[in-house]
């Protein structure tokens, strides 16, 4: 995956420019917590906060097929790219997706998955420690 760190637009509250001063590509370890130290990147956190982005790399090693059933009964098959990441349940969706040149709030409740409870969303399990 490619790790991205974006500033936040003060008006739209959507991600803006990338705050990393160079590319950060990681090979994540399956079934483990992956710790990443970003000190060497000299990121200054803006007043409006940051967004942490995960960009899946479209490479053969990451490819798999996913069968999805929607809440309306429709079934589709998709070509996807891993890795799959851990998530946390939340009452308010906070995950965004960059698609077709714009940022969209991602609503995982549209997909019928057995572990998602009614009126619950999930966000990527990412935590950040900020130091001076």
XYZ file of C-alpha atoms in Angstrom:
132
model
C 0.000 0.000 0.000
C 0.978 3.608 -0.364
C 0.460 5.716 2.774
C -0.779 9.252 2.234
C -1.263 12.085 4.724
C -3.541 14.910 3.611
C -4.451 18.259 5.086
C -8.125 19.123 5.614
C -9.955 21.821 3.633
C -11.367 24.360 6.116
C -14.586 24.810 4.113
C -15.465 21.381 2.696
C -13.746 19.383 5.484
C -12.433 17.057 2.750
C -8.809 15.994 2.189
C -6.584 18.505 0.392
C -2.891 18.444 -0.489
C -0.573 15.568 0.377
C 1.649 16.499 3.347
C 4.289 13.795 2.811
C 7.447 15.130 1.219
C 8.199 11.806 -0.530
C 6.504 8.519 -1.409
C 5.856 5.966 1.356
C 5.119 2.417 0.129
C 4.775 -0.391 2.676
C 4.356 -4.139 2.567
C 1.925 -4.856 5.405
C 2.310 -7.971 7.546
C -0.792 -10.176 7.520
C -2.593 -10.648 10.836
C -0.318 -8.210 12.681
C -0.410 -4.611 13.815
C 1.818 -2.586 11.514
C 3.563 0.369 13.182
C 4.877 3.159 10.987
C 7.126 5.952 12.260
C 6.686 9.113 10.177
C 9.150 11.384 12.080
C 11.605 11.468 9.174
C 8.900 12.956 6.929
C 8.702 16.188 8.945
C 4.914 16.449 8.743
C 3.496 19.640 10.228
C -0.110 19.013 11.280
C -2.296 21.906 10.105
C -4.856 23.554 12.372
C -7.715 21.828 10.509
C -6.259 18.364 11.139
C -5.214 15.582 8.812
C -6.560 12.603 6.903
C -4.544 9.397 6.706
C -4.965 7.738 3.337
C -4.309 4.166 2.282
C -3.807 3.721 -1.444
C -4.051 0.147 -2.616
C -1.518 -0.695 -5.287
C -3.010 -2.190 -8.434
C -0.457 -4.959 -8.876
C -0.983 -8.689 -9.623
C 0.175 -9.761 -6.139
C -2.696 -7.799 -4.534
C -5.520 -9.012 -6.850
C -8.510 -11.128 -5.719
C -12.193 -11.648 -6.690
C -14.982 -10.581 -4.295
C -18.630 -11.675 -4.490
C -20.926 -9.006 -2.996
C -24.615 -9.156 -2.104
C -26.334 -5.796 -1.604
C -29.181 -5.117 0.818
C -31.591 -4.961 -2.159
C -30.700 -8.582 -3.061
C -28.533 -7.677 -6.065
C -25.361 -9.767 -6.413
C -22.168 -8.694 -8.198
C -18.633 -9.927 -8.602
C -15.743 -7.470 -8.394
C -12.032 -7.607 -9.017
C -10.439 -6.186 -5.874
C -6.968 -5.435 -4.622
C -5.740 -6.135 -1.103
C -4.603 -6.134 1.470
C -7.751 -6.122 3.585
C -7.321 -3.942 6.656
C -8.739 -4.055 10.182
C -11.760 -1.898 11.011
C -13.596 -0.464 14.018
C -17.355 0.031 14.367
C -18.639 3.599 14.611
C -22.007 5.347 14.728
C -20.936 8.002 12.202
C -19.085 7.151 8.968
C -15.679 8.838 8.737
C -14.162 7.027 5.781
C -13.706 8.800 2.461
C -12.895 7.373 -0.936
C -11.201 9.168 -3.821
C -13.130 8.135 -6.915
C -13.374 9.663 -10.397
C -11.465 12.775 -9.339
C -13.387 13.625 -6.169
C -13.678 12.670 -2.507
C -16.844 10.811 -1.457
C -17.975 9.654 1.971
C -17.874 5.852 1.799
C -21.018 4.100 3.080
C -20.204 0.470 3.870
C -23.781 -0.152 5.042
C -24.918 -0.567 1.439
C -23.215 -3.974 1.416
C -24.815 -6.899 3.268
C -22.032 -8.199 5.491
C -22.838 -10.390 8.500
C -20.569 -8.562 10.959
C -22.032 -5.090 10.340
C -24.727 -4.247 12.854
C -27.742 -2.163 11.900
C -27.041 1.591 11.974
C -23.329 0.942 12.428
C -20.512 1.840 10.083
C -16.894 0.880 10.079
C -13.735 2.869 9.656
C -10.186 1.688 9.154
C -8.439 0.775 12.411
C -5.745 3.454 12.409
C -4.377 5.289 15.418
C -1.923 8.170 15.485
C 0.508 9.381 18.130
C 1.502 13.024 17.662
C 4.749 14.346 19.187
C 6.613 17.664 19.115
